Amino acid sequence: MIQIEIDKGSGFCFGVTTAIKKAEEELAKGNPLYCLGDIVHNGMEVERLHAAGLKTIDHKQLEHLHHANVLLRAHGEPPATYDIAHNNCINIIDATCPVVLQLQRRIKRQYDENPNAQIVIFGKNGHAEVLGLVGQTQGTAIVVEQLEDMDKLDFTRDIFLYSQTTKSLDGFRAITNYIQQHISPKATFQSFDTICRQVANRMPNIAGFAARHDLILFVSGHKSSNGKVLFKECLRVNANSHQIEAANEIDMEWIKGVQTIGICGATSTPKWLMEECRDFIVKSIEQLHL
C-alpha cells in the first residue's frame, strides 16, 4: 500500500493567512472588494476568492477607481499607492505582512538618514514586495538578484544591504560576503538579514521531508518566488520531485514503483489544494488498481 504524507510545515505563512482572512471577512459583509494584484501567488486560491466576489485589479485600474474598498495584499505597497488611494477616496484594507511593514519602515528610515548612500535590496526585480521596498527610497534603491549584478554597485560609496523577506539565506550570505570583500576601506558597509524566519526555516524542514519519500509532489503556483526556492531545495535532496499547480497535473506514471509519496508546498499554497492532490492520487490508485 502506498503511503501519502502531507507536509505539516507547508502551506500559507502568517502574512498570507491574514490577508485571505481579511478578504473573506469583507466579502462576507456583502461589500464589493478589489485586490491590488493577485492576493496570493497561487492560481487555484485566486480562483476560489474570485468566485466569492473578490476582483483583482492592477495599478493602472487603481488610478481610475473611486470610492471603493481595496485590499492591499501581504507583499506591501510603495507610498505612491497610498497617495492614489487618498486622492481617489479609496478605503484601504491593509493586509501588508507585519514583517514586510517593519522592513519598509527600516529602509525608509535608512534612506531619510542618509539619502546619498546606496541602499541595496537582495530580491527579485519586479516582485511586488520589492517594488514596495524600492518605493520607500523614492525609487533609488538598487535591486540585485545574483552575484552577476554586483557591477551595479559603487564600492567606493556607503552600502546598506537588505533582503526581500522570502529570499534564501545562502544567497543573502553570498551577496554579503562579496560586498565585504570588495568594499573600499573608506566606505561603510552594513548588511541586515531581513529574511522572514517562518520562511527561512522551511528550507531545512522541507529538505528533511523530501529526503524521507520516494516521490515528492511540490504544489505551488509558478509565480511564487518562495515556491521556486523551496522546490529547488526539494530537487536538490530528491531528484524524483515534481512541481505542480493542481491535481490534474499529476502524472500517474510517476506513482509506479514508489512506496511513499510526500506532498508539500510554498508559503502561498493552501492546505486544501495539497489535500485535493492527495485525494486525487488515492482515487486514481483505486481506479487503476496500482
PDB file of C-alpha atoms in Angstrom:
ATOM      1  CA  MET A   1       0.000   0.000   0.000  1.00  0.00           C
ATOM      2  CA  ILE A   2       1.398   3.404  -0.996  1.00  0.00           C
ATOM      3  CA  GLN A   3       1.811   5.828   1.899  1.00  0.00           C
ATOM      4  CA  ILE A   4       0.996   9.517   1.294  1.00  0.00           C
ATOM      5  CA  GLU A   5       2.090  12.255   3.689  1.00  0.00           C
ATOM      6  CA  ILE A   6       1.252  15.954   3.531  1.00  0.00           C
ATOM      7  CA  ASP A   7       3.996  18.134   4.993  1.00  0.00           C
ATOM      8  CA  LYS A   8       2.658  19.780   8.151  1.00  0.00           C
ATOM      9  CA  GLY A   9       5.135  22.645   7.750  1.00  0.00           C
ATOM     10  CA  SER A  10       3.900  23.606   4.278  1.00  0.00           C
ATOM     11  CA  GLY A  11       1.060  25.957   3.474  1.00  0.00           C
ATOM     12  CA  PHE A  12       0.236  29.601   3.999  1.00  0.00           C
ATOM     13  CA  CYS A  13       2.558  31.725   6.079  1.00  0.00           C
ATOM     14  CA  PHE A  14       1.128  34.114   8.681  1.00  0.00           C
ATOM     15  CA  GLY A  15       1.028  37.089   6.294  1.00  0.00           C
ATOM     16  CA  VAL A  16      -0.908  35.269   3.574  1.00  0.00           C
ATOM     17  CA  THR A  17      -3.314  33.709   6.099  1.00  0.00           C
ATOM     18  CA  THR A  18      -4.104  37.171   7.485  1.00  0.00           C
ATOM     19  CA  ALA A  19      -4.647  38.691   4.027  1.00  0.00           C
ATOM     20  CA  ILE A  20      -7.064  35.938   2.993  1.00  0.00           C
ATOM     21  CA  LYS A  21      -8.917  36.149   6.304  1.00  0.00           C
ATOM     22  CA  LYS A  22      -9.374  39.910   5.860  1.00  0.00           C
ATOM     23  CA  ALA A  23     -10.655  39.375   2.318  1.00  0.00           C
ATOM     24  CA  GLU A  24     -13.121  36.697   3.428  1.00  0.00           C
ATOM     25  CA  GLU A  25     -14.401  38.868   6.286  1.00  0.00           C
ATOM     26  CA  GLU A  26     -15.026  41.808   3.957  1.00  0.00           C
ATOM     27  CA  LEU A  27     -16.688  39.642   1.299  1.00  0.00           C
ATOM     28  CA  ALA A  28     -18.934  38.107   3.974  1.00  0.00           C
ATOM     29  CA  LYS A  29     -20.367  41.597   4.597  1.00  0.00           C
ATOM     30  CA  GLY A  30     -21.561  41.635   1.005  1.00  0.00           C
ATOM     31  CA  ASN A  31     -19.392  44.628   0.107  1.00  0.00           C
ATOM     32  CA  PRO A  32     -17.651  44.841  -3.288  1.00  0.00           C
ATOM     33  CA  LEU A  33     -13.947  44.251  -2.740  1.00  0.00           C
ATOM     34  CA  TYR A  34     -10.972  44.811  -5.021  1.00  0.00           C
ATOM     35  CA  CYS A  35      -7.479  43.413  -4.501  1.00  0.00           C
ATOM     36  CA  LEU A  36      -4.436  45.171  -5.919  1.00  0.00           C
ATOM     37  CA  GLY A  37      -2.678  42.288  -7.669  1.00  0.00           C
ATOM     38  CA  ASP A  38      -3.251  38.588  -7.024  1.00  0.00           C
ATOM     39  CA  ILE A  39      -3.884  38.170  -3.305  1.00  0.00           C
ATOM     40  CA  VAL A  40      -1.517  35.199  -3.326  1.00  0.00           C
ATOM     41  CA  HIS A  41       0.737  33.660  -5.981  1.00  0.00           C
ATOM     42  CA  ASN A  42      -1.491  30.629  -6.356  1.00  0.00           C
ATOM     43  CA  GLY A  43      -3.959  30.491  -9.238  1.00  0.00           C
ATOM     44  CA  MET A  44      -6.305  28.000  -7.566  1.00  0.00           C
ATOM     45  CA  GLU A  45      -6.728  30.098  -4.414  1.00  0.00           C
ATOM     46  CA  VAL A  46      -7.191  33.249  -6.511  1.00  0.00           C
ATOM     47  CA  GLU A  47      -9.961  31.500  -8.471  1.00  0.00           C
ATOM     48  CA  ARG A  48     -11.662  30.426  -5.220  1.00  0.00           C
ATOM     49  CA  LEU A  49     -11.750  34.003  -3.933  1.00  0.00           C
ATOM     50  CA  HIS A  50     -12.840  35.384  -7.319  1.00  0.00           C
ATOM     51  CA  ALA A  51     -15.824  33.032  -7.123  1.00  0.00           C
ATOM     52  CA  ALA A  52     -16.621  34.567  -3.722  1.00  0.00           C
ATOM     53  CA  GLY A  53     -16.648  38.052  -5.267  1.00  0.00           C
ATOM     54  CA  LEU A  54     -13.086  39.339  -4.996  1.00  0.00           C
ATOM     55  CA  LYS A  55     -11.985  41.372  -8.024  1.00  0.00           C
ATOM     56  CA  THR A  56      -8.287  41.651  -8.882  1.00  0.00           C
ATOM     57  CA  ILE A  57      -7.077  44.948 -10.332  1.00  0.00           C
ATOM     58  CA  ASP A  58      -3.702  46.360 -11.363  1.00  0.00           C
ATOM     59  CA  HIS A  59      -2.153  49.740 -10.573  1.00  0.00           C
ATOM     60  CA  LYS A  60      -3.473  51.413 -13.744  1.00  0.00           C
ATOM     61  CA  GLN A  61      -7.017  50.357 -12.846  1.00  0.00           C
ATOM     62  CA  LEU A  62      -6.490  51.669  -9.319  1.00  0.00           C
ATOM     63  CA  GLU A  63      -5.816  55.142 -10.715  1.00  0.00           C
ATOM     64  CA  HIS A  64      -9.326  55.208 -12.231  1.00  0.00           C
ATOM     65  CA  LEU A  65     -11.107  53.709  -9.216  1.00  0.00           C
ATOM     66  CA  HIS A  66     -13.013  55.933  -6.770  1.00  0.00           C
ATOM     67  CA  HIS A  67     -14.975  55.398  -3.538  1.00  0.00           C
ATOM     68  CA  ALA A  68     -14.202  51.679  -3.364  1.00  0.00           C
ATOM     69  CA  ASN A  69     -12.790  49.128  -0.931  1.00  0.00           C
ATOM     70  CA  VAL A  70      -9.320  47.934  -1.936  1.00  0.00           C
ATOM     71  CA  LEU A  71      -7.308  45.277  -0.165  1.00  0.00           C
ATOM     72  CA  LEU A  72      -3.526  45.535  -0.153  1.00  0.00           C
ATOM     73  CA  ARG A  73      -2.031  42.038  -0.040  1.00  0.00           C
ATOM     74  CA  ALA A  74       0.740  40.768   2.237  1.00  0.00           C
ATOM     75  CA  HIS A  75       3.539  41.855  -0.155  1.00  0.00           C
ATOM     76  CA  GLY A  76       3.049  45.528   0.698  1.00  0.00           C
ATOM     77  CA  GLU A  77       2.906  48.630  -1.498  1.00  0.00           C
ATOM     78  CA  PRO A  78       5.022  51.754  -2.117  1.00  0.00           C
ATOM     79  CA  PRO A  79       3.925  55.154  -0.732  1.00  0.00           C
ATOM     80  CA  ALA A  80       2.575  56.173  -4.171  1.00  0.00           C
ATOM     81  CA  THR A  81      -0.226  53.604  -3.854  1.00  0.00           C
ATOM     82  CA  TYR A  82      -1.451  55.157  -0.608  1.00  0.00           C
ATOM     83  CA  ASP A  83      -1.340  58.603  -2.226  1.00  0.00           C
ATOM     84  CA  ILE A  84      -3.564  57.418  -5.100  1.00  0.00           C
ATOM     85  CA  ALA A  85      -5.978  55.827  -2.635  1.00  0.00           C
ATOM     86  CA  HIS A  86      -6.201  59.026  -0.610  1.00  0.00           C
ATOM     87  CA  ASN A  87      -6.796  61.198  -3.684  1.00  0.00           C
ATOM     88  CA  ASN A  88      -9.470  58.822  -5.053  1.00  0.00           C
ATOM     89  CA  CYS A  89     -11.301  58.437  -1.722  1.00  0.00           C
ATOM     90  CA  ILE A  90     -10.496  54.714  -1.678  1.00  0.00           C
ATOM     91  CA  ASN A  91     -10.908  52.785   1.558  1.00  0.00           C
ATOM     92  CA  ILE A  92      -7.723  50.753   2.060  1.00  0.00           C
ATOM     93  CA  ILE A  93      -7.912  47.395   3.822  1.00  0.00           C
ATOM     94  CA  ASP A  94      -4.237  46.956   4.579  1.00  0.00           C
ATOM     95  CA  ALA A  95      -3.098  43.333   4.801  1.00  0.00           C
ATOM     96  CA  THR A  96       0.610  44.074   4.468  1.00  0.00           C
ATOM     97  CA  CYS A  97       2.542  41.399   6.362  1.00  0.00           C
ATOM     98  CA  PRO A  98       3.910  42.830   9.653  1.00  0.00           C
ATOM     99  CA  VAL A  99       7.396  41.539   8.750  1.00  0.00           C
ATOM    100  CA  VAL A 100       7.270  43.364   5.397  1.00  0.00           C
ATOM    101  CA  LEU A 101       5.845  46.506   7.003  1.00  0.00           C
ATOM    102  CA  GLN A 102       8.689  46.602   9.538  1.00  0.00           C
ATOM    103  CA  LEU A 103      11.215  46.191   6.710  1.00  0.00           C
ATOM    104  CA  GLN A 104       9.623  49.034   4.735  1.00  0.00           C
ATOM    105  CA  ARG A 105       9.953  51.311   7.765  1.00  0.00           C
ATOM    106  CA  ARG A 106      13.589  50.346   8.320  1.00  0.00           C
ATOM    107  CA  ILE A 107      14.505  51.088   4.712  1.00  0.00           C
ATOM    108  CA  LYS A 108      12.638  54.412   4.745  1.00  0.00           C
ATOM    109  CA  ARG A 109      14.396  55.426   7.976  1.00  0.00           C
ATOM    110  CA  GLN A 110      17.771  54.485   6.480  1.00  0.00           C
ATOM    111  CA  TYR A 111      17.030  56.463   3.333  1.00  0.00           C
ATOM    112  CA  ASP A 112      15.871  59.528   5.282  1.00  0.00           C
ATOM    113  CA  GLU A 113      19.022  59.442   7.431  1.00  0.00           C
ATOM    114  CA  ASN A 114      21.450  59.018   4.537  1.00  0.00           C
ATOM    115  CA  PRO A 115      19.852  59.595   1.102  1.00  0.00           C
ATOM    116  CA  ASN A 116      23.266  59.633  -0.617  1.00  0.00           C
ATOM    117  CA  ALA A 117      24.162  56.084   0.458  1.00  0.00           C
ATOM    118  CA  GLN A 118      23.418  53.062  -1.715  1.00  0.00           C
ATOM    119  CA  ILE A 119      20.507  51.079  -0.367  1.00  0.00           C
ATOM    120  CA  VAL A 120      20.728  47.629  -1.906  1.00  0.00           C
ATOM    121  CA  ILE A 121      17.939  45.058  -1.852  1.00  0.00           C
ATOM    122  CA  PHE A 122      18.654  41.396  -2.482  1.00  0.00           C
ATOM    123  CA  GLY A 123      15.445  40.382  -4.215  1.00  0.00           C
ATOM    124  CA  LYS A 124      13.614  39.632  -7.417  1.00  0.00           C
ATOM    125  CA  ASN A 125      13.271  42.554  -9.835  1.00  0.00           C
ATOM    126  CA  GLY A 126       9.618  43.444 -10.349  1.00  0.00           C
ATOM    127  CA  HIS A 127       8.374  41.383  -7.404  1.00  0.00           C
ATOM    128  CA  ALA A 128       5.515  43.087  -5.571  1.00  0.00           C
ATOM    129  CA  GLU A 129       7.330  43.164  -2.236  1.00  0.00           C
ATOM    130  CA  VAL A 130      10.499  44.537  -3.825  1.00  0.00           C
ATOM    131  CA  LEU A 131       8.558  47.304  -5.597  1.00  0.00           C
ATOM    132  CA  GLY A 132       7.145  48.316  -2.210  1.00  0.00           C
ATOM    133  CA  LEU A 133      10.628  48.375  -0.672  1.00  0.00           C
ATOM    134  CA  VAL A 134      12.178  50.373  -3.509  1.00  0.00           C
ATOM    135  CA  GLY A 135       9.293  52.830  -3.170  1.00  0.00           C
ATOM    136  CA  GLN A 136      10.495  53.737   0.336  1.00  0.00           C
ATOM    137  CA  THR A 137      13.616  55.263  -1.254  1.00  0.00           C
ATOM    138  CA  GLN A 138      11.859  57.286  -3.977  1.00  0.00           C
ATOM    139  CA  GLY A 139      12.967  54.640  -6.464  1.00  0.00           C
ATOM    140  CA  THR A 140      16.705  54.951  -5.772  1.00  0.00           C
ATOM    141  CA  ALA A 141      17.357  51.550  -4.142  1.00  0.00           C
ATOM    142  CA  ILE A 142      19.405  49.090  -6.199  1.00  0.00           C
ATOM    143  CA  VAL A 143      17.952  45.594  -6.633  1.00  0.00           C
ATOM    144  CA  VAL A 144      20.373  42.688  -7.001  1.00  0.00           C
ATOM    145  CA  GLU A 145      19.286  39.132  -7.759  1.00  0.00           C
ATOM    146  CA  GLN A 146      22.665  37.391  -8.012  1.00  0.00           C
ATOM    147  CA  LEU A 147      26.421  37.911  -7.856  1.00  0.00           C
ATOM    148  CA  GLU A 148      26.433  38.873 -11.540  1.00  0.00           C
ATOM    149  CA  ASP A 149      24.527  42.046 -10.559  1.00  0.00           C
ATOM    150  CA  MET A 150      27.366  43.359  -8.419  1.00  0.00           C
ATOM    151  CA  ASP A 151      28.530  45.639 -11.233  1.00  0.00           C
ATOM    152  CA  LYS A 152      25.544  47.843 -10.384  1.00  0.00           C
ATOM    153  CA  LEU A 153      27.265  48.894  -7.153  1.00  0.00           C
ATOM    154  CA  ASP A 154      29.854  51.577  -6.483  1.00  0.00           C
ATOM    155  CA  PHE A 155      32.175  50.066  -3.888  1.00  0.00           C
ATOM    156  CA  THR A 156      33.700  53.439  -3.070  1.00  0.00           C
ATOM    157  CA  ARG A 157      30.388  54.609  -1.570  1.00  0.00           C
ATOM    158  CA  ASP A 158      28.480  53.510   1.545  1.00  0.00           C
ATOM    159  CA  ILE A 159      26.286  50.424   1.069  1.00  0.00           C
ATOM    160  CA  PHE A 160      23.387  49.260   3.228  1.00  0.00           C
ATOM    161  CA  LEU A 161      22.140  45.798   2.251  1.00  0.00           C
ATOM    162  CA  TYR A 162      18.656  44.416   2.958  1.00  0.00           C
ATOM    163  CA  SER A 163      16.800  41.379   1.660  1.00  0.00           C
ATOM    164  CA  GLN A 164      13.358  40.593   0.319  1.00  0.00           C
ATOM    165  CA  THR A 165      11.755  38.599   3.139  1.00  0.00           C
ATOM    166  CA  THR A 166      11.335  35.390   1.137  1.00  0.00           C
ATOM    167  CA  LYS A 167      14.826  35.044  -0.342  1.00  0.00           C
ATOM    168  CA  SER A 168      17.268  32.287   0.611  1.00  0.00           C
ATOM    169  CA  LEU A 169      19.745  32.756   3.458  1.00  0.00           C
ATOM    170  CA  ASP A 170      22.550  31.217   1.412  1.00  0.00           C
ATOM    171  CA  GLY A 171      22.001  33.697  -1.413  1.00  0.00           C
ATOM    172  CA  PHE A 172      21.973  36.621   1.018  1.00  0.00           C
ATOM    173  CA  ARG A 173      25.200  35.453   2.659  1.00  0.00           C
ATOM    174  CA  ALA A 174      26.898  35.106  -0.735  1.00  0.00           C
ATOM    175  CA  ILE A 175      25.958  38.714  -1.636  1.00  0.00           C
ATOM    176  CA  THR A 176      27.098  39.929   1.801  1.00  0.00           C
ATOM    177  CA  ASN A 177      30.461  38.170   1.518  1.00  0.00           C
ATOM    178  CA  TYR A 178      31.087  39.570  -1.961  1.00  0.00           C
ATOM    179  CA  ILE A 179      30.426  43.150  -0.874  1.00  0.00           C
ATOM    180  CA  GLN A 180      32.611  42.722   2.236  1.00  0.00           C
ATOM    181  CA  GLN A 181      35.486  41.579   0.037  1.00  0.00           C
ATOM    182  CA  HIS A 182      35.164  44.473  -2.442  1.00  0.00           C
ATOM    183  CA  ILE A 183      34.029  47.474  -0.397  1.00  0.00           C
ATOM    184  CA  SER A 184      36.519  50.341  -0.122  1.00  0.00           C
ATOM    185  CA  PRO A 185      38.153  50.757   3.323  1.00  0.00           C
ATOM    186  CA  LYS A 186      36.901  54.349   3.250  1.00  0.00           C
ATOM    187  CA  ALA A 187      33.257  53.320   2.731  1.00  0.00           C
ATOM    188  CA  THR A 188      30.759  51.952   5.240  1.00  0.00           C
ATOM    189  CA  PHE A 189      29.048  48.617   4.652  1.00  0.00           C
ATOM    190  CA  GLN A 190      26.242  47.214   6.777  1.00  0.00           C
ATOM    191  CA  SER A 191      24.074  44.197   5.977  1.00  0.00           C
ATOM    192  CA  PHE A 192      20.734  43.481   7.597  1.00  0.00           C
ATOM    193  CA  ASP A 193      19.351  39.951   7.476  1.00  0.00           C
ATOM    194  CA  THR A 194      15.682  40.746   6.915  1.00  0.00           C
ATOM    195  CA  ILE A 195      14.630  37.287   5.712  1.00  0.00           C
ATOM    196  CA  CYS A 196      11.469  36.018   7.389  1.00  0.00           C
ATOM    197  CA  ARG A 197      12.402  33.122   9.660  1.00  0.00           C
ATOM    198  CA  GLN A 198       8.999  31.480   9.193  1.00  0.00           C
ATOM    199  CA  VAL A 199      10.004  31.173   5.532  1.00  0.00           C
ATOM    200  CA  ALA A 200      13.742  30.553   6.012  1.00  0.00           C
ATOM    201  CA  ASN A 201      13.141  27.708   8.482  1.00  0.00           C
ATOM    202  CA  ARG A 202      11.137  25.875   5.847  1.00  0.00           C
ATOM    203  CA  MET A 203      14.314  25.186   3.882  1.00  0.00           C
ATOM    204  CA  PRO A 204      15.837  22.657   6.298  1.00  0.00           C
ATOM    205  CA  ASN A 205      12.388  21.301   7.178  1.00  0.00           C
ATOM    206  CA  ILE A 206      11.394  20.681   3.572  1.00  0.00           C
ATOM    207  CA  ALA A 207      14.790  19.126   2.842  1.00  0.00           C
ATOM    208  CA  GLY A 208      14.211  16.585   5.598  1.00  0.00           C
ATOM    209  CA  PHE A 209      10.700  15.927   4.347  1.00  0.00           C
ATOM    210  CA  ALA A 210      11.847  15.427   0.745  1.00  0.00           C
ATOM    211  CA  ALA A 211      14.555  13.000   1.834  1.00  0.00           C
ATOM    212  CA  ARG A 212      12.009  10.753   3.577  1.00  0.00           C
ATOM    213  CA  HIS A 213       9.942   9.938   0.479  1.00  0.00           C
ATOM    214  CA  ASP A 214      10.358   8.107  -2.829  1.00  0.00           C
ATOM    215  CA  LEU A 215       8.357  10.768  -4.695  1.00  0.00           C
ATOM    216  CA  ILE A 216       7.777  14.453  -3.928  1.00  0.00           C
ATOM    217  CA  LEU A 217       4.889  16.459  -5.327  1.00  0.00           C
ATOM    218  CA  PHE A 218       5.560  20.140  -4.725  1.00  0.00           C
ATOM    219  CA  VAL A 219       2.314  22.082  -5.091  1.00  0.00           C
ATOM    220  CA  SER A 220       2.855  25.745  -5.929  1.00  0.00           C
ATOM    221  CA  GLY A 221       1.927  28.498  -8.333  1.00  0.00           C
ATOM    222  CA  HIS A 222       4.639  29.151 -10.898  1.00  0.00           C
ATOM    223  CA  LYS A 223       4.608  32.870  -9.968  1.00  0.00           C
ATOM    224  CA  SER A 224       5.635  32.127  -6.386  1.00  0.00           C
ATOM    225  CA  SER A 225       9.159  33.342  -5.632  1.00  0.00           C
ATOM    226  CA  ASN A 226       9.205  31.351  -2.416  1.00  0.00           C
ATOM    227  CA  GLY A 227       7.897  28.307  -4.299  1.00  0.00           C
ATOM    228  CA  LYS A 228      10.829  28.391  -6.719  1.00  0.00           C
ATOM    229  CA  VAL A 229      13.324  28.443  -3.852  1.00  0.00           C
ATOM    230  CA  LEU A 230      11.664  25.604  -1.933  1.00  0.00           C
ATOM    231  CA  PHE A 231      11.136  23.408  -4.997  1.00  0.00           C
ATOM    232  CA  LYS A 232      14.803  23.820  -5.905  1.00  0.00           C
ATOM    233  CA  GLU A 233      15.654  22.526  -2.423  1.00  0.00           C
ATOM    234  CA  CYS A 234      13.341  19.530  -2.904  1.00  0.00           C
ATOM    235  CA  LEU A 235      15.069  18.706  -6.190  1.00  0.00           C
ATOM    236  CA  ARG A 236      18.490  19.016  -4.588  1.00  0.00           C
ATOM    237  CA  VAL A 237      17.572  16.433  -1.960  1.00  0.00           C
ATOM    238  CA  ASN A 238      15.281  14.240  -4.047  1.00  0.00           C
ATOM    239  CA  ALA A 239      15.649  14.106  -7.839  1.00  0.00           C
ATOM    240  CA  ASN A 240      12.215  12.467  -8.072  1.00  0.00           C
ATOM    241  CA  SER A 241      10.431  15.746  -7.292  1.00  0.00           C
ATOM    242  CA  HIS A 242       7.778  17.360  -9.488  1.00  0.00           C
ATOM    243  CA  GLN A 243       6.236  20.831  -9.250  1.00  0.00           C
ATOM    244  CA  ILE A 244       2.504  21.026  -9.988  1.00  0.00           C
ATOM    245  CA  GLU A 245      -0.130  23.725  -9.651  1.00  0.00           C
ATOM    246  CA  ALA A 246      -3.130  21.432  -9.330  1.00  0.00           C
ATOM    247  CA  ALA A 247      -4.158  17.780  -9.028  1.00  0.00           C
ATOM    248  CA  ASN A 248      -4.918  17.442 -12.743  1.00  0.00           C
ATOM    249  CA  GLU A 249      -1.195  17.900 -13.491  1.00  0.00           C
ATOM    250  CA  ILE A 250      -0.278  14.694 -11.656  1.00  0.00           C
ATOM    251  CA  ASP A 251       1.028  12.004 -13.993  1.00  0.00           C
ATOM    252  CA  MET A 252       0.164   8.605 -12.541  1.00  0.00           C
ATOM    253  CA  GLU A 253       3.240   7.193 -14.275  1.00  0.00           C
ATOM    254  CA  TRP A 254       5.226   8.944 -11.534  1.00  0.00           C
ATOM    255  CA  ILE A 255       3.470   6.782  -8.940  1.00  0.00           C
ATOM    256  CA  LYS A 256       4.525   3.406 -10.333  1.00  0.00           C
ATOM    257  CA  GLY A 257       7.117   1.642  -8.231  1.00  0.00           C
ATOM    258  CA  VAL A 258       7.075   4.092  -5.295  1.00  0.00           C
ATOM    259  CA  GLN A 259       6.200   3.208  -1.723  1.00  0.00           C
ATOM    260  CA  THR A 260       5.933   6.675  -0.180  1.00  0.00           C
ATOM    261  CA  ILE A 261       4.722   9.997  -1.597  1.00  0.00           C
ATOM    262  CA  GLY A 262       5.333  13.348   0.050  1.00  0.00           C
ATOM    263  CA  ILE A 263       3.131  16.326  -0.789  1.00  0.00           C
ATOM    264  CA  CYS A 264       4.417  19.756   0.173  1.00  0.00           C
ATOM    265  CA  GLY A 265       4.203  23.362  -0.999  1.00  0.00           C
ATOM    266  CA  ALA A 266       5.112  27.022  -0.696  1.00  0.00           C
ATOM    267  CA  THR A 267       4.015  29.720   1.726  1.00  0.00           C
ATOM    268  CA  SER A 268       1.396  30.605  -0.906  1.00  0.00           C
ATOM    269  CA  THR A 269      -0.010  27.065  -1.200  1.00  0.00           C
ATOM    270  CA  PRO A 270      -3.355  26.409   0.532  1.00  0.00           C
ATOM    271  CA  LYS A 271      -3.706  23.231   2.579  1.00  0.00           C
ATOM    272  CA  TRP A 272      -6.938  22.363   0.770  1.00  0.00           C
ATOM    273  CA  LEU A 273      -5.040  22.188  -2.523  1.00  0.00           C
ATOM    274  CA  MET A 274      -2.459  19.751  -1.145  1.00  0.00           C
ATOM    275  CA  GLU A 275      -5.312  17.663   0.260  1.00  0.00           C
ATOM    276  CA  GLU A 276      -7.008  17.717  -3.147  1.00  0.00           C
ATOM    277  CA  CYS A 277      -3.812  16.321  -4.697  1.00  0.00           C
ATOM    278  CA  ARG A 278      -3.699  13.547  -2.106  1.00  0.00           C
ATOM    279  CA  ASP A 279      -7.342  12.639  -2.737  1.00  0.00           C
ATOM    280  CA  PHE A 280      -6.747  12.604  -6.491  1.00  0.00           C
ATOM    281  CA  ILE A 281      -3.929  10.082  -6.070  1.00  0.00           C
ATOM    282  CA  VAL A 282      -5.941   7.866  -3.727  1.00  0.00           C
ATOM    283  CA  LYS A 283      -8.897   7.834  -6.120  1.00  0.00           C
ATOM    284  CA  SER A 284      -6.673   7.168  -9.153  1.00  0.00           C
ATOM    285  CA  ILE A 285      -4.889   4.300  -7.371  1.00  0.00           C
ATOM    286  CA  GLU A 286      -8.253   2.684  -6.601  1.00  0.00           C
ATOM    287  CA  GLN A 287      -9.365   3.018 -10.225  1.00  0.00           C
ATOM    288  CA  LEU A 288      -6.096   1.765 -11.690  1.00  0.00           C
ATOM    289  CA  HIS A 289      -5.602  -0.916  -9.009  1.00  0.00           C
ATOM    290  CA  LEU A 290      -1.978   0.138  -8.566  1.00  0.00           C
TER     291      LEU A 290
END
